[in-house]
Coordinates of C-alpha atoms and ligand atoms in Angstrom, one line a residue:
M106 CA -1.5 -6.3 -85.5
Q107 CA -5.2 -6.8 -84.6
Q108 CA -4.9 -10.4 -85.9
D109 CA -1.9 -11.0 -83.7
N110 CA -3.8 -9.7 -80.7
R111 CA -6.8 -11.8 -81.5
A112 CA -4.6 -14.9 -81.9
L113 CA -3.1 -14.1 -78.5
L114 CA -6.4 -13.7 -76.9
E115 CA -7.6 -17.0 -78.3
Q116 CA -4.5 -18.7 -77.2
W117 CA -4.9 -17.3 -73.7
A118 CA -8.5 -18.3 -73.6
E119 CA -7.4 -21.9 -74.4
C120 CA -4.8 -21.7 -71.6
V121 CA -7.5 -20.6 -69.2
R122 CA -9.7 -23.4 -70.4
V123 CA -7.0 -26.0 -69.8
M124 CA -6.3 -24.5 -66.3
N125 CA -9.9 -24.7 -65.3
E126 CA -10.0 -28.3 -66.2
N127 CA -7.4 -28.9 -63.5
S128 CA -9.1 -30.1 -60.3
R129 CA -6.5 -28.3 -58.2
V130 CA -7.9 -24.9 -59.5
T131 CA -10.4 -23.7 -57.0
G132 CA -13.4 -21.5 -57.7
R133 CA -11.6 -18.5 -56.2
A134 CA -8.5 -19.2 -58.4
R135 CA -10.8 -19.3 -61.4
G136 CA -12.2 -15.9 -60.6
T137 CA -8.6 -14.6 -60.2
I138 CA -7.5 -16.0 -63.5
A139 CA -10.6 -14.6 -65.3
V140 CA -9.5 -11.0 -64.7
C141 CA -6.0 -11.5 -66.0
E142 CA -5.2 -10.5 -69.5
P143 CA -2.5 -11.5 -72.0
R144 CA -0.5 -8.4 -73.0
G145 CA 2.0 -9.7 -75.4
L146 CA 4.1 -12.6 -76.6
M147 CA 7.7 -11.7 -77.0
G148 CA 9.9 -14.6 -78.3
T149 CA 9.1 -17.3 -75.8
T150 CA 7.8 -15.0 -73.0
L151 CA 4.2 -14.5 -72.4
L152 CA 3.3 -11.3 -70.6
I153 CA 0.2 -11.5 -68.4
A154 CA -1.4 -8.5 -66.8
V155 CA -2.7 -9.1 -63.3
P156 CA -4.7 -6.7 -61.1
S157 CA -2.5 -6.7 -58.0
E158 CA 0.8 -7.7 -56.4
A159 CA -1.2 -10.3 -54.4
T160 CA -2.5 -11.8 -57.6
R161 CA 1.0 -11.9 -59.0
E162 CA 2.3 -13.7 -55.9
F163 CA -0.6 -16.1 -56.0
L164 CA 0.1 -17.0 -59.6
Q165 CA 3.9 -17.1 -59.1
N166 CA 3.7 -19.6 -56.2
R167 CA 2.8 -23.2 -56.2
P168 CA 0.4 -24.8 -57.0
M169 CA -0.7 -22.1 -59.5
S170 CA 2.7 -21.6 -61.0
E171 CA 2.9 -25.2 -61.9
I172 CA -0.7 -25.2 -63.3
L173 CA -0.1 -22.1 -65.3
D174 CA 3.2 -23.3 -66.6
E175 CA 1.7 -26.6 -67.7
S176 CA -1.3 -25.0 -69.4
V177 CA 0.8 -22.3 -71.2
G178 CA 3.2 -25.0 -72.1
R179 CA 0.6 -27.1 -73.7
V180 CA -0.9 -24.2 -75.7
L181 CA 2.1 -22.2 -76.6
G182 CA 5.0 -24.6 -76.4
A183 CA 7.0 -26.2 -73.6
D184 CA 9.6 -23.5 -73.6
T185 CA 7.2 -20.6 -73.1
L186 CA 7.9 -18.6 -70.0
V187 CA 5.4 -16.4 -68.1
A188 CA 6.1 -12.9 -66.9
F189 CA 3.7 -10.6 -65.1
V190 CA 2.9 -6.9 -65.0
V191 CA 0.6 -5.4 -62.4
D192 CA -2.2 -3.3 -63.9
P193 CA -4.5 -2.1 -61.1
E194 CA -7.1 -1.2 -63.8
L195 CA -8.0 -4.8 -64.1
E196 CA -9.5 -4.9 -60.6
V197 CA -12.6 -3.0 -61.8
Q198 CA -12.9 -2.7 -65.5
P199 CA -14.1 0.9 -66.2
P200 CA -15.7 1.7 -69.5
T201 CA -13.1 2.4 -72.1
T202 CA -13.7 6.0 -72.5
R203 CA -10.8 8.0 -73.5
A204 CA -10.9 11.6 -72.7
A205 CA -11.0 13.9 -75.7
T206 CA -7.7 15.1 -76.6
D207 CA -6.5 18.1 -74.8
A208 CA -3.5 18.5 -76.9
R209 CA -3.6 21.8 -78.7
S210 CA -0.6 24.0 -78.9
S211 CA -2.4 27.2 -79.8
D212 CA -2.9 28.2 -76.3
R213 CA 0.6 27.5 -75.2
T214 CA 1.9 30.3 -73.0
I215 CA 5.6 30.9 -72.6
P216 CA 6.4 30.7 -68.9
S217 CA 8.6 33.4 -67.3
L218 CA 12.1 32.4 -66.3
N219 CA 11.1 33.0 -62.7
E220 CA 8.4 30.4 -63.0
L221 CA 10.8 28.1 -64.6
E222 CA 13.5 28.7 -62.0
A223 CA 11.3 26.9 -59.5
E224 CA 11.3 23.8 -61.7
R225 CA 15.0 23.5 -62.3
T226 CA 17.4 21.2 -60.5
P227 CA 19.4 23.8 -58.6
G228 CA 23.0 24.3 -59.4
S229 CA 23.0 23.0 -62.9
F230 CA 23.1 26.1 -65.1
Q231 CA 25.7 24.5 -67.3
P232 CA 25.3 23.0 -70.6
A233 CA 24.8 19.3 -70.2
P234 CA 27.4 17.1 -71.8
G235 CA 26.7 16.5 -75.3
R236 CA 24.5 19.5 -75.7
D237 CA 26.5 20.6 -78.6
A238 CA 26.4 17.2 -80.1
P239 CA 26.0 17.3 -83.8
S240 CA 22.5 16.7 -84.7
G241 CA 22.7 17.1 -88.5
D242 CA 23.7 13.6 -89.4
S243 CA 21.8 12.4 -92.3
V244 CA 20.2 9.2 -91.2
P245 CA 19.6 6.5 -93.8
R246 CA 16.2 5.0 -94.3
S247 CA 16.5 2.3 -91.8
P248 CA 14.4 -0.8 -91.8
A249 CA 12.4 0.9 -89.1
G250 CA 11.7 3.7 -91.5
L251 CA 13.4 6.2 -89.3
A252 CA 14.5 9.7 -89.9
T253 CA 12.7 10.1 -93.2
T254 CA 11.2 13.4 -92.1
E255 CA 12.5 16.1 -89.8
P256 CA 10.2 17.1 -87.0
G257 CA 9.2 20.7 -86.9
D258 CA 8.7 22.8 -83.9
G259 CA 5.8 20.9 -82.6
A260 CA 3.1 23.4 -83.2
G261 CA 0.0 21.7 -84.4
E262 CA 1.8 18.4 -84.7
Y263 CA -0.4 16.5 -82.6
D264 CA -3.8 17.1 -83.9
D265 CA -4.3 13.6 -85.0
L266 CA -3.6 11.7 -81.9
P267 CA -3.0 8.1 -82.5
P268 CA -5.4 5.7 -80.8
R269 CA -4.1 3.7 -77.9
R270 CA -2.2 0.8 -79.3
L271 CA -2.4 -2.7 -78.0
P272 CA 1.0 -4.2 -78.0
E273 CA 1.9 -5.9 -81.1
A274 CA 3.6 -9.2 -81.1
A275 CA 7.3 -8.3 -81.5
P276 CA 9.6 -10.0 -83.9
P277 CA 11.3 -13.1 -82.5
V278 CA 14.2 -12.1 -80.3
P279 CA 17.3 -13.3 -82.1
Q280 CA 20.6 -14.2 -80.6
Q281 CA 22.2 -11.2 -78.9
R282 CA 25.1 -9.9 -80.8
E283 CA 28.2 -8.5 -79.2
V284 CA 27.8 -4.9 -78.6
L285 CA 30.5 -2.3 -79.2
S286 CA 31.4 -0.2 -76.2
T287 CA 32.5 3.3 -76.7
G288 CA 34.7 4.2 -73.7
N289 CA 38.2 3.2 -72.9
G290 CA 37.6 2.6 -69.3
S291 CA 40.1 5.2 -68.2
D292 CA 39.4 7.0 -64.9
T293 CA 40.7 10.4 -65.9
S294 CA 38.1 12.1 -67.9
P295 CA 34.6 10.9 -67.1
A296 CA 32.8 13.1 -69.5
D297 CA 34.8 11.8 -72.4
S298 CA 35.7 8.3 -71.5
E299 CA 32.5 7.1 -69.8
W300 CA 30.0 8.3 -72.2
D301 CA 29.4 8.1 -75.8
S302 CA 29.4 11.8 -76.1
S303 CA 26.5 12.4 -78.5
A304 CA 24.2 9.6 -77.3
R305 CA 25.5 9.9 -73.8
L306 CA 25.6 6.2 -73.2
N307 CA 27.5 4.4 -70.5
P308 CA 29.6 1.7 -72.2
K309 CA 29.1 -0.7 -69.3
Y310 CA 25.4 -0.8 -69.6
V311 CA 24.9 -3.2 -72.6
F312 CA 22.6 -6.2 -73.1
D313 CA 25.6 -8.5 -72.7
S314 CA 26.2 -7.4 -69.2
F315 CA 22.5 -7.6 -68.2
V316 CA 21.5 -10.8 -66.4
I317 CA 18.0 -12.0 -67.3
G318 CA 15.8 -13.6 -64.7
Q319 CA 12.2 -14.0 -64.0
S320 CA 12.1 -10.5 -62.4
N321 CA 13.2 -8.7 -65.5
R322 CA 12.6 -11.1 -68.4
F323 CA 9.8 -9.3 -70.1
A324 CA 11.4 -5.9 -69.6
H325 CA 14.6 -7.2 -71.1
A326 CA 12.7 -8.8 -74.1
A327 CA 10.7 -5.6 -74.7
A328 CA 13.9 -3.5 -74.5
F329 CA 15.6 -5.8 -76.9
A330 CA 12.7 -5.7 -79.4
V331 CA 12.6 -1.9 -79.3
A332 CA 16.4 -1.7 -79.9
E333 CA 16.1 -4.0 -82.9
T334 CA 13.2 -2.2 -84.5
P335 CA 12.9 1.3 -83.1
A336 CA 9.4 2.8 -83.3
K337 CA 8.0 -0.4 -84.7
A338 CA 7.5 -2.6 -81.8
Y339 CA 6.3 -0.6 -78.9
N340 CA 6.2 3.2 -78.7
P341 CA 6.7 4.4 -76.1
L342 CA 8.2 1.6 -74.1
F343 CA 7.7 2.4 -70.4
I344 CA 9.7 0.5 -67.8
Y345 CA 9.1 1.1 -64.2
G346 CA 10.3 -0.4 -60.9
D347 CA 12.1 0.4 -57.7
S348 CA 15.5 1.9 -57.5
G349 CA 18.6 0.0 -58.4
L350 CA 16.8 -2.8 -60.4
G351 CA 18.3 -2.2 -63.8
K352 CA 16.1 0.4 -65.5
T353 CA 18.9 2.7 -66.5
H354 CA 21.0 -0.3 -67.5
L355 CA 18.3 -1.4 -69.9
L356 CA 17.8 2.1 -71.3
H357 CA 21.5 2.5 -72.2
A358 CA 21.6 -1.1 -73.6
I359 CA 18.8 -0.1 -75.9
G360 CA 20.8 2.8 -77.1
H361 CA 24.0 0.9 -77.7
Y362 CA 22.3 -1.9 -79.5
A363 CA 20.2 0.3 -81.7
K364 CA 23.2 2.3 -82.6
R365 CA 25.1 -0.8 -83.4
L366 CA 22.4 -2.0 -85.7
Y367 CA 21.8 1.4 -87.3
P368 CA 25.0 3.3 -86.9
K369 CA 23.6 6.6 -88.0
L370 CA 20.7 6.5 -85.6
R371 CA 20.5 9.6 -83.5
V372 CA 20.2 8.5 -80.0
R373 CA 20.0 10.5 -76.9
Y374 CA 19.9 9.4 -73.3
V375 CA 18.8 12.0 -70.7
N376 CA 17.7 11.9 -67.1
S377 CA 14.5 13.9 -66.7
E378 CA 16.4 16.3 -64.3
E379 CA 18.8 17.1 -67.0
F380 CA 16.0 17.5 -69.5
T381 CA 14.5 20.1 -67.1
N382 CA 17.8 21.9 -66.8
D383 CA 18.4 21.9 -70.5
F384 CA 15.0 23.3 -71.1
I385 CA 15.3 26.1 -68.6
N386 CA 18.8 27.0 -69.7
S387 CA 17.4 27.3 -73.2
I388 CA 14.7 29.7 -72.1
R389 CA 17.3 31.7 -70.1
D390 CA 19.7 31.9 -72.9
D391 CA 16.9 32.4 -75.5
E392 CA 17.9 29.3 -77.3
G393 CA 14.6 27.5 -77.4
S394 CA 15.2 26.5 -81.0
S395 CA 18.5 24.8 -80.1
F396 CA 16.8 22.9 -77.4
K397 CA 14.1 21.8 -79.9
G398 CA 16.9 21.0 -82.3
I399 CA 18.5 18.7 -79.9
Y400 CA 15.5 16.9 -78.5
R401 CA 13.3 16.7 -81.5
N402 CA 16.0 15.7 -84.0
V403 CA 16.6 12.3 -82.4
D404 CA 15.4 9.0 -83.6
L405 CA 15.5 7.4 -80.2
L406 CA 15.0 9.3 -77.0
L407 CA 15.8 7.5 -73.8
I408 CA 14.4 9.4 -70.8
D409 CA 15.3 8.2 -67.4
D410 CA 13.4 8.7 -64.1
I411 CA 10.5 10.6 -65.5
Q412 CA 9.0 10.9 -62.1
F413 CA 11.3 13.9 -61.5
L414 CA 9.1 15.8 -63.9
A415 CA 6.3 15.6 -61.4
G416 CA 4.8 19.0 -60.6
K417 CA 7.1 20.7 -63.1
E418 CA 4.3 22.1 -65.2
H419 CA 6.3 24.0 -67.8
T420 CA 8.8 21.3 -68.3
Q421 CA 6.1 18.7 -68.6
E422 CA 4.5 20.9 -71.2
E423 CA 7.7 21.0 -73.2
F424 CA 8.1 17.3 -72.8
F425 CA 4.6 16.8 -74.0
H426 CA 5.4 18.7 -77.2
T427 CA 8.7 16.8 -77.6
F428 CA 6.9 13.5 -77.1
N429 CA 4.2 14.3 -79.6
A430 CA 6.7 15.6 -82.2
L431 CA 8.8 12.5 -81.9
H432 CA 5.9 10.0 -81.7
N433 CA 4.2 11.6 -84.8
H434 CA 7.3 11.2 -86.7
E435 CA 7.7 7.6 -85.7
K436 CA 10.7 8.2 -83.5
Q437 CA 11.1 5.8 -80.6
I438 CA 10.7 6.9 -77.0
V439 CA 11.7 4.8 -74.1
I440 CA 10.8 6.0 -70.6
T441 CA 11.7 4.8 -67.1
S442 CA 10.0 5.6 -63.9
D443 CA 9.7 4.4 -60.3
M444 CA 5.9 4.1 -60.7
P445 CA 3.5 2.9 -63.4
P446 CA 1.9 5.7 -65.3
K447 CA -1.3 5.6 -63.5
Q448 CA 0.4 6.2 -60.2
L449 CA 2.5 9.0 -61.3
T450 CA 1.2 11.9 -59.3
G451 CA 1.9 15.5 -60.3
F452 CA 1.5 14.7 -64.0
A453 CA -1.2 16.0 -66.4
E454 CA -3.6 13.2 -67.4
R455 CA -2.8 13.8 -71.1
M456 CA 0.8 13.0 -70.3
R457 CA 0.1 9.9 -68.4
S458 CA -2.2 8.6 -71.0
R459 CA 0.5 9.0 -73.6
F460 CA 2.8 6.9 -71.5
E461 CA 0.2 4.1 -71.9
W462 CA 0.1 4.2 -75.7
G463 CA 2.8 1.6 -76.1
L464 CA 3.9 -1.1 -73.7
I465 CA 4.3 -0.8 -70.0
T466 CA 6.5 -3.3 -68.2
D467 CA 8.1 -3.5 -64.9
V468 CA 11.3 -4.8 -63.3
Q469 CA 11.0 -6.6 -60.0
P470 CA 13.7 -7.3 -57.4
P471 CA 15.7 -10.3 -58.7
E472 CA 15.3 -13.7 -57.1
L473 CA 18.2 -15.3 -55.4
E474 CA 19.6 -17.2 -58.5
T475 CA 19.5 -14.0 -60.6
R476 CA 21.3 -12.1 -57.8
I477 CA 24.0 -14.6 -57.7
A478 CA 24.3 -14.6 -61.5
I479 CA 24.6 -10.8 -61.4
L480 CA 27.3 -10.9 -58.8
R481 CA 29.2 -13.6 -61.0
K482 CA 28.9 -11.4 -64.1
K483 CA 30.0 -8.4 -62.2
A484 CA 33.0 -10.2 -60.7
I485 CA 34.1 -11.3 -64.1
S486 CA 33.8 -8.0 -65.8
E487 CA 35.5 -6.1 -63.0
G488 CA 38.2 -8.7 -62.5
M489 CA 37.1 -9.5 -58.9
D490 CA 37.7 -13.0 -57.7
A491 CA 35.2 -14.5 -55.2
P492 CA 34.1 -18.1 -54.6
D493 CA 30.6 -19.2 -55.0
D494 CA 29.8 -19.4 -51.2
V495 CA 30.7 -15.8 -50.8
M496 CA 28.5 -14.7 -53.7
E497 CA 25.7 -16.8 -52.2
Y498 CA 26.2 -15.2 -48.8
I499 CA 26.0 -11.7 -50.3
A500 CA 23.1 -12.4 -52.6
S501 CA 21.1 -14.0 -49.8
H502 CA 21.6 -11.0 -47.5
I503 CA 21.0 -8.2 -49.9
S504 CA 17.9 -8.7 -52.0
T505 CA 16.2 -5.4 -52.9
N506 CA 18.8 -3.3 -54.7
I507 CA 21.4 -4.4 -57.1
R508 CA 23.5 -1.4 -56.5
E509 CA 23.9 -2.4 -52.9
L510 CA 24.6 -5.9 -54.0
E511 CA 27.5 -4.8 -56.2
G512 CA 28.7 -2.5 -53.4
A513 CA 28.9 -5.4 -51.0
L514 CA 31.0 -7.4 -53.4
I515 CA 33.3 -4.5 -54.0
R516 CA 33.9 -4.0 -50.3
V517 CA 34.7 -7.7 -49.7
T518 CA 37.1 -8.0 -52.6
A519 CA 38.7 -4.6 -51.8
F520 CA 39.3 -5.7 -48.2
A521 CA 40.9 -9.0 -49.3
S522 CA 43.1 -7.2 -51.8
L523 CA 44.3 -4.7 -49.2
N524 CA 45.1 -7.5 -46.7
K525 CA 46.5 -9.8 -49.4
Q526 CA 44.0 -12.4 -48.2
P527 CA 42.0 -14.8 -50.2
V528 CA 38.3 -13.9 -50.5
D529 CA 36.4 -16.4 -48.3
L530 CA 33.3 -16.7 -46.3
P531 CA 34.6 -15.7 -42.9
L532 CA 36.2 -12.6 -44.5
A533 CA 32.9 -11.6 -46.2
E534 CA 31.0 -12.1 -42.9
L535 CA 33.5 -9.8 -41.2
V536 CA 33.5 -7.1 -43.8
L537 CA 29.8 -7.1 -44.2
K538 CA 28.6 -7.4 -40.6
D539 CA 27.5 -3.8 -40.4
L540 CA 26.5 -3.4 -43.9
I541 CA 23.9 -6.2 -43.9
T542 CA 22.6 -6.2 -40.4
D543 CA 18.9 -6.0 -40.5
D544 CA 18.6 -2.3 -39.9
G545 CA 15.0 -1.8 -38.9
G546 CA 16.3 1.8 -38.9
Q547 CA 15.0 4.9 -40.5
E548 CA 15.6 5.8 -44.1
I549 CA 19.1 7.0 -44.6
T550 CA 19.0 10.6 -45.8
A551 CA 21.4 12.8 -47.8
A552 CA 21.6 15.2 -44.8
S553 CA 22.8 12.4 -42.6
I554 CA 25.4 11.1 -45.0
L555 CA 26.8 14.6 -45.8
G556 CA 26.6 15.6 -42.1
Q557 CA 28.5 12.5 -41.0
T558 CA 31.0 12.9 -43.9
A559 CA 31.8 16.5 -43.0
A560 CA 32.1 15.7 -39.3
F561 CA 34.4 12.8 -40.0
F562 CA 36.7 14.9 -42.1
N563 CA 36.5 17.7 -39.7
I564 CA 35.2 20.1 -42.3
T565 CA 32.0 22.2 -42.7
L566 CA 29.2 21.3 -44.9
D567 CA 29.8 24.4 -47.0
E568 CA 33.4 23.2 -47.5
L569 CA 32.2 19.8 -48.5
K570 CA 29.9 21.4 -51.2
S571 CA 32.4 24.1 -52.2
K572 CA 34.4 24.3 -55.4
S573 CA 37.7 24.0 -53.4
R574 CA 39.9 21.3 -54.7
T575 CA 42.2 20.7 -51.7
R576 CA 43.1 17.1 -51.4
T577 CA 41.1 16.5 -48.2
L578 CA 38.0 18.2 -49.6
V579 CA 38.2 16.3 -52.9
T580 CA 38.4 13.0 -51.0
A581 CA 35.6 13.8 -48.6
R582 CA 33.5 15.0 -51.5
Q583 CA 34.0 11.8 -53.5
I584 CA 33.4 9.6 -50.5
G585 CA 30.2 11.5 -49.8
M586 CA 29.1 10.9 -53.4
Y587 CA 30.0 7.3 -53.2
L588 CA 27.9 6.8 -50.1
L589 CA 25.0 8.7 -51.5
R590 CA 25.0 6.4 -54.5
E591 CA 25.3 3.3 -52.4
L592 CA 23.1 4.0 -49.5
T593 CA 20.2 6.1 -51.0
D594 CA 18.0 5.9 -54.0
M595 CA 19.2 9.3 -55.3
S596 CA 19.8 9.7 -59.0
L597 CA 23.2 10.9 -60.3
P598 CA 22.0 14.5 -61.0
K599 CA 20.3 14.7 -57.6
I600 CA 23.6 13.7 -55.9
G601 CA 25.5 16.3 -58.0
Q602 CA 23.0 18.9 -56.9
E603 CA 23.4 18.0 -53.2
L604 CA 27.1 18.5 -53.5
G605 CA 27.1 22.0 -54.8
G606 CA 25.6 21.7 -58.2
R607 CA 27.9 19.2 -59.8
D608 CA 27.4 17.4 -63.0
H609 CA 26.2 13.8 -63.0
T610 CA 29.4 12.7 -64.8
T611 CA 31.4 14.0 -61.8
V612 CA 29.3 11.8 -59.5
M613 CA 29.9 8.8 -61.7
H614 CA 33.6 9.5 -61.8
A615 CA 33.7 9.9 -57.9
D616 CA 31.7 6.7 -57.5
R617 CA 34.1 4.7 -59.7
K618 CA 37.2 6.3 -58.2
I619 CA 36.2 5.4 -54.7
R620 CA 35.4 1.8 -55.7
T621 CA 38.9 1.5 -57.2
L622 CA 40.7 3.3 -54.3
M623 CA 39.0 1.1 -51.7
A624 CA 40.9 -1.8 -53.1
E625 CA 44.2 0.1 -53.3
R626 CA 44.4 2.3 -50.2
R627 CA 43.6 1.0 -46.8
Q628 CA 42.9 4.5 -45.6
I629 CA 40.1 5.0 -48.1
F630 CA 38.6 1.6 -47.3
D631 CA 38.7 2.3 -43.5
Q632 CA 37.2 5.7 -44.0
V633 CA 34.3 4.4 -46.1
T634 CA 33.7 1.5 -43.7
E635 CA 33.8 3.7 -40.6
L636 CA 31.5 6.3 -42.2
T637 CA 29.0 3.6 -43.3
N638 CA 28.9 2.3 -39.8
R639 CA 28.3 5.8 -38.4
I640 CA 25.6 6.6 -40.9
K641 CA 23.8 3.2 -40.3
Q642 CA 24.1 3.6 -36.6
Q643 CA 22.5 7.1 -36.8
S644 CA 19.6 5.7 -38.8
R645 CA 19.1 3.0 -36.3
E646 CA 19.0 5.5 -33.5
G647 CA 16.5 7.6 -35.4
Ligands
ATP292 N1 19.8 -7.7 -64.4 C1 20.9 -7.0 -64.3 N2 22.1 -7.6 -64.7 C2 23.3 -7.0 -64.4 N3 23.4 -5.9 -63.7 C3 22.3 -5.3 -63.3 C4 21.0 -5.8 -63.5 N4 20.1 -5.0 -62.9 C5 20.7 -4.0 -62.4 N5 22.1 -4.1 -62.6 C6 23.2 -3.3 -62.1 O1 22.7 -2.6 -60.9 C7 23.1 -1.3 -60.9 C8 21.8 -0.4 -60.7 O2 21.1 -0.5 -61.9 P1 20.4 0.8 -62.5 O3 21.2 2.0 -62.2 O4 20.1 0.4 -63.9 O5 19.0 0.8 -61.7 P2 17.8 1.8 -61.8 O6 16.6 0.8 -61.8 O7 17.9 2.6 -63.0 O8 17.9 2.5 -60.5 P3 17.4 4.1 -60.2 O9 15.9 4.1 -60.3 O10 17.9 4.4 -58.8 O11 18.0 4.9 -61.3 C9 23.8 -1.0 -62.1 O12 25.2 -1.1 -61.9 C10 23.4 -2.1 -63.1 O13 24.4 -2.4 -64.0

């Protein structure tokens, strides 16, 4: 491993030398390049750490992009691509002291349920789907050496903390293979059909449906490497980035692909809010051992939106032990977050430092070409027909969140289908005129969406959140969930929580149902459109 790193450092030094020979590289540019570091070479992608977004932009734009490409091409081969990750630590290089490990379990105190109550995601005292998933599979000795030992209860398991690992060069990324999906696509029973019940994987989120672009190339390559050789390439793999940029998609894709390669691999996807609820429920029900049984007997733990553990001291403590138990037994952990580890506030330092043991990579908003490619892929997979100029129109007006991008395409094709009209540019402009006006408004909140939804359907907020299943209430609730999903950054569990403590699979089901109904029932399309306009209007008025 060290040899690989040394080789990479030498190759990078050579790239820098070649760059510095170029007369277009100014003294300032040389200073900027000098602080950058190579972090890994994955297949044909070189990951370079830069100290700031400004440096990233500087290197991604001409003339530096050309100069960099040329020098990297000369040293590493013409097909080498460059990807960046921002590491603010590079700005000022602190001495590489590592705090002495604070990880000792002997002084662990069991929190009271009351203390824990404050941490949980309200309204979710239900077993999460898959909680009772079988965990006793015997796992073969895989090439990754997985599952050869059973983790214990965590006590004393982290006395010998591994040193920080520099990323190893991953094996070459082979041709992607077709990935089996587990669901049948039916709308009726989300918990059963949408998710692979033990791993809890969404069949739609596979590598094959993920579009690779400059913005996510490295994250994708890292995810792929981890799926191919769990616990051997990077452990943990930490992927961060803004909402709606594909982190969850990559997490599920890792799970699917790893399961495909190692069918007996025990995989578990969990959102950190669900992890919190599972943990608290286990304390409440005095089932701590079953919680450990679930989370410490996996070979691949995929944990989404770790930022939601911020400030939840007891849950973090439990996660810390889970992490250590898994890591010490060479089980793979993949984490996503909206922030890089260093910026995660509300986390104990020992936790943040563990996130940095493996590889940290980010996903950026996709550039125009990638957005168009995502829309094309989406259109094909969902059977939506739209010409290129419509895709381009949507992609050029919505740039920051892929969920919104997809939402726009759904609306345009739904409207065309309802009116039995072809999808063309004038129609797209008409349908999206309110959705893509440059808001300049305030952030859209859950309160505003739910308030407007309740008012629109002439019901109270309590009714909207209630358990009642009258037709109007069910429709209003599902539209509310759809709009929360499309217009905010809220996670599925959080949306479920806002609507009276419903499970995340219910939210997924509602989201899909409304998408489908929009194309089938004019009334639903009109209701969603009118509500969106009112919500956007309210945010503009402040
Ligand atoms: N590169 C991509 N190719 C294809 N689809 C993508 C890509 N990136 C994102 N998507 C799609 O965009 C939608 C949102 O992505 P996802 O839920 O993975 O985002 P996220 O980063 O996890 O957001 P959040 O932080 O809000 O959970 C999903 O439908 C996903 O399939």
